[in-house]
Amino acid sequence: MISAVKSKAFERIFTLYNHYYLLRRRFRSFTFSGSLDPQLLDGNGRLLSIAPDQPVVYFMNHSSWWDGLLLYHAAKQTSRGDHYVMMEERQLRQYAFFRKLGAYSINKDSSSGVRTSLQYTRELLAAGKRVWIFPQGEILHQEARPIQFRPGIGLVLRRFPQAVAVPVTLCHGMVQHDLPEISMKAGSPIMEDWKAWKSEEISERLGRVLEQQLDDHRAALIQLGQGSLPGATPLIRGTRSTSEKYDEARRRVNR
């Protein structure tokens, strides 16, 4: 297993590079709805904000190579927690710089490798870290249905039942512009006695949760005819699309 080796100096530089060069050049917009620092209800029905060191497992659909960079930017911009990402080992070997940002590996083809990665995840959560998982196990089109999770997320939550699970959906699309617009949504946190469930049951249940959230997320964007949800927080304002540049040029000519 390849462990994470976070570097604050590298993160400072990469955060700026990711924001101002990678994402702003590639996407017209990136907006965020919900909270990566979720609130829970206490016994009296009052909302309580979780502590920065509350262990959280985020589970997200995986439909593009950019997803890791997008979630990294969203976590940096909106969360107080210390975030890590479980990444397929072959990809992490190819893009080793992700280790300095908090990525660590899992080798799905090795049972001992999987056990080592799960133990490493448990240690991160026990230390109050937050972990992102792509439970589908591979990049799939965002319209692929049904959404089916591999058992890893269930094994993680059974090993650390104190963790809060948060569904996160990403919708990529081009609506009125020639550059993609990205909408990310964090759903309601889920807290259960995970040990009472079998790992397969947890994976199946959370797969249904994410599929429903992604369907609702997508339907809302289609109904609005735009690439962001009402009240969403803008995380980047990217390069103007070709149509916007053309419209501006026409306005100048017609003055």
Tab-separated table of C-alpha atoms in Angstrom, residues 53-233:
chain	number	residue	atom	x	y	z
A	53	ASP	CA	-11.799	16.277	14.192
A	54	GLN	CA	-15.076	14.325	13.866
A	55	PRO	CA	-14.292	11.291	11.672
A	56	VAL	CA	-16.272	11.487	8.439
A	57	VAL	CA	-16.427	9.176	5.428
A	58	TYR	CA	-17.518	10.938	2.226
A	59	PHE	CA	-18.760	8.702	-0.574
A	60	MET	CA	-19.056	10.152	-4.064
A	61	ASN	CA	-19.842	9.110	-7.620
A	62	HIS	CA	-16.805	8.944	-9.888
A	63	SER	CA	-17.433	10.061	-13.453
A	64	SER	CA	-14.250	11.865	-14.537
A	65	TRP	CA	-10.510	12.105	-13.990
A	66	TRP	CA	-11.065	15.600	-12.568
A	67	ASP	CA	-13.106	14.426	-9.577
A	68	GLY	CA	-10.124	14.216	-7.213
A	69	LEU	CA	-9.004	17.751	-8.014
A	70	LEU	CA	-12.561	19.046	-7.659
A	71	LEU	CA	-13.136	17.468	-4.259
A	72	TYR	CA	-9.716	18.682	-3.112
A	73	HIS	CA	-10.646	22.250	-4.062
A	74	ALA	CA	-14.082	21.990	-2.422
A	75	ALA	CA	-12.607	20.625	0.810
A	76	LYS	CA	-9.976	23.378	0.910
A	77	GLN	CA	-12.544	26.095	0.294
A	78	THR	CA	-15.412	24.951	2.519
A	79	SER	CA	-14.265	22.544	5.262
A	80	ARG	CA	-12.369	22.788	8.536
A	81	GLY	CA	-11.440	19.092	8.520
A	82	ASP	CA	-8.244	17.315	7.513
A	83	HIS	CA	-9.120	15.380	4.347
A	84	TYR	CA	-7.641	12.224	2.779
A	85	VAL	CA	-8.621	10.328	-0.370
A	86	MET	CA	-8.501	6.602	-1.084
A	87	MET	CA	-7.177	6.145	-4.625
A	88	GLU	CA	-6.623	3.132	-6.865
A	89	GLU	CA	-2.994	2.070	-6.550
A	90	ARG	CA	-2.177	2.040	-10.252
A	91	GLN	CA	-3.457	5.612	-10.617
A	92	LEU	CA	-1.563	6.801	-7.550
A	93	ARG	CA	1.681	5.346	-8.890
A	94	GLN	CA	1.086	7.260	-12.115
A	95	TYR	CA	0.192	10.532	-10.362
A	96	ALA	CA	2.371	10.249	-7.262
A	97	PHE	CA	2.065	13.966	-6.419
A	98	PHE	CA	-1.434	13.218	-5.061
A	99	ARG	CA	0.273	11.608	-2.043
A	100	LYS	CA	1.395	15.076	-0.921
A	101	LEU	CA	-2.256	16.182	-1.019
A	102	GLY	CA	-3.517	13.315	1.147
A	103	ALA	CA	-4.091	10.450	-1.301
A	104	TYR	CA	-3.273	6.867	-0.340
A	105	SER	CA	-3.753	3.665	-2.280
A	106	ILE	CA	-5.878	0.556	-2.374
A	107	ASN	CA	-5.084	-2.455	-4.539
A	108	LYS	CA	-8.394	-4.159	-5.265
A	109	ASP	CA	-6.596	-7.164	-6.784
A	110	SER	CA	-4.789	-8.053	-3.565
A	111	SER	CA	-6.702	-9.260	-0.504
A	112	SER	CA	-3.765	-8.443	1.769
A	113	GLY	CA	-3.456	-5.037	0.099
A	114	VAL	CA	-7.134	-4.345	0.731
A	115	ARG	CA	-6.764	-5.293	4.411
A	116	THR	CA	-3.771	-2.997	4.770
A	117	SER	CA	-5.632	-0.083	3.171
A	118	LEU	CA	-8.667	-0.648	5.379
A	119	GLN	CA	-6.495	-0.665	8.484
A	120	TYR	CA	-4.790	2.538	7.323
A	121	THR	CA	-8.232	4.114	6.789
A	122	ARG	CA	-9.287	3.080	10.282
A	123	GLU	CA	-6.161	4.703	11.722
A	124	LEU	CA	-6.894	7.937	9.861
A	125	LEU	CA	-10.462	8.029	11.159
A	126	ALA	CA	-9.337	7.207	14.690
A	127	ALA	CA	-7.009	10.216	14.474
A	128	GLY	CA	-9.964	12.471	13.573
A	129	LYS	CA	-9.209	12.649	9.852
A	130	ARG	CA	-11.805	12.647	7.091
A	131	VAL	CA	-11.708	10.152	4.268
A	132	TRP	CA	-13.125	10.281	0.737
A	133	ILE	CA	-14.045	7.039	-1.028
A	134	PHE	CA	-15.229	6.337	-4.576
A	135	PRO	CA	-17.174	3.155	-3.759
A	136	GLN	CA	-17.980	2.315	-7.394
A	137	GLY	CA	-14.320	1.399	-7.701
A	138	GLU	CA	-13.837	2.848	-11.191
A	139	ILE	CA	-14.692	5.841	-13.363
A	140	LEU	CA	-18.195	5.387	-14.773
A	141	HIS	CA	-20.468	7.704	-16.747
A	142	GLN	CA	-22.663	9.774	-14.432
A	143	GLU	CA	-25.750	8.329	-16.133
A	144	ALA	CA	-24.708	4.703	-15.468
A	145	ARG	CA	-27.384	2.893	-13.463
A	146	PRO	CA	-27.793	1.207	-11.111
A	147	ILE	CA	-25.099	2.680	-8.921
A	148	GLN	CA	-23.444	-0.312	-7.313
A	149	PHE	CA	-20.841	-0.093	-4.582
A	150	ARG	CA	-18.058	-2.503	-3.891
A	151	PRO	CA	-17.995	-3.772	-0.295
A	152	GLY	CA	-15.049	-1.565	0.766
A	153	ILE	CA	-17.137	1.266	2.226
A	154	GLY	CA	-19.125	-1.224	4.272
A	155	LEU	CA	-15.916	-2.760	5.617
A	156	VAL	CA	-14.588	0.688	6.524
A	157	LEU	CA	-17.717	1.708	8.426
A	158	ARG	CA	-17.956	-1.610	10.252
A	159	ARG	CA	-14.345	-1.184	11.365
A	160	PHE	CA	-15.037	2.365	12.559
A	161	PRO	CA	-18.743	2.604	13.453
A	162	GLN	CA	-18.353	6.062	15.056
A	163	ALA	CA	-17.872	7.626	11.634
A	164	VAL	CA	-20.442	9.861	9.973
A	165	ALA	CA	-21.150	9.007	6.321
A	166	VAL	CA	-21.874	11.874	3.913
A	167	PRO	CA	-23.122	11.356	0.324
A	168	VAL	CA	-21.591	13.733	-2.215
A	169	THR	CA	-22.700	13.981	-5.839
A	170	LEU	CA	-20.967	15.608	-8.780
A	171	CYS	CA	-22.770	16.576	-11.972
A	172	HIS	CA	-20.706	17.532	-15.019
A	173	GLY	CA	-22.385	19.146	-17.994
A	174	MET	CA	-22.473	21.734	-20.728
A	175	VAL	CA	-25.766	23.611	-20.732
A	176	GLN	CA	-25.660	27.075	-22.291
A	177	HIS	CA	-21.910	27.263	-22.822
A	178	ASP	CA	-19.162	25.318	-24.554
A	179	LEU	CA	-17.164	24.814	-21.347
A	180	PRO	CA	-18.331	22.286	-18.720
A	181	GLU	CA	-20.074	23.487	-15.585
A	182	ILE	CA	-19.643	21.482	-12.381
A	183	SER	CA	-22.204	21.207	-9.610
A	184	MET	CA	-21.266	19.455	-6.348
A	185	LYS	CA	-23.775	18.665	-3.619
A	186	ALA	CA	-23.191	17.292	-0.122
A	187	GLY	CA	-26.253	15.483	1.185
A	188	SER	CA	-27.561	14.800	4.668
A	189	PRO	CA	-25.106	13.043	7.015
A	190	ILE	CA	-25.865	9.460	7.995
A	191	MET	CA	-24.934	8.119	11.421
A	192	GLU	CA	-25.772	4.538	12.344
A	193	ASP	CA	-24.554	1.685	14.462
A	194	TRP	CA	-22.657	0.354	11.470
A	195	LYS	CA	-21.613	-2.807	13.312
A	196	ALA	CA	-25.245	-3.902	13.295
A	197	TRP	CA	-25.120	-4.153	9.494
A	198	LYS	CA	-23.252	-6.536	7.248
A	199	SER	CA	-20.722	-4.816	4.984
A	200	GLU	CA	-22.711	-5.806	1.882
A	201	GLU	CA	-25.872	-4.321	3.403
A	202	ILE	CA	-24.110	-1.041	4.147
A	203	SER	CA	-22.718	-0.844	0.619
A	204	GLU	CA	-26.112	-1.616	-0.927
A	205	ARG	CA	-27.934	0.907	1.250
A	206	LEU	CA	-25.459	3.732	0.643
A	207	GLY	CA	-25.453	2.948	-3.068
A	208	ARG	CA	-29.217	3.540	-3.134
A	209	VAL	CA	-28.777	6.780	-1.162
A	210	LEU	CA	-26.190	8.106	-3.605
A	211	GLU	CA	-28.191	7.044	-6.661
A	212	GLN	CA	-31.300	8.854	-5.396
A	213	GLN	CA	-29.322	11.977	-4.556
A	214	LEU	CA	-27.602	11.980	-7.940
A	215	ASP	CA	-30.935	11.519	-9.764
A	216	ASP	CA	-32.507	14.376	-7.770
A	217	HIS	CA	-29.441	16.560	-8.292
A	218	ARG	CA	-29.441	15.962	-12.043
A	219	ALA	CA	-33.227	16.466	-12.339
A	220	ALA	CA	-33.032	19.811	-10.526
A	221	LEU	CA	-30.322	21.045	-12.901
A	222	ILE	CA	-32.329	19.921	-15.930
A	223	GLN	CA	-35.459	21.648	-14.649
A	224	LEU	CA	-33.528	24.862	-14.033
A	225	GLY	CA	-31.783	24.646	-17.399
A	226	GLN	CA	-28.484	25.687	-15.875
A	227	GLY	CA	-25.337	24.226	-14.364
A	228	SER	CA	-25.819	25.164	-10.707
A	229	LEU	CA	-28.414	24.775	-7.971
A	230	PRO	CA	-30.201	27.769	-6.345
A	231	GLY	CA	-28.153	29.302	-3.560
A	232	ALA	CA	-25.039	27.315	-4.459
A	233	THR	CA	-21.670	28.704	-3.421
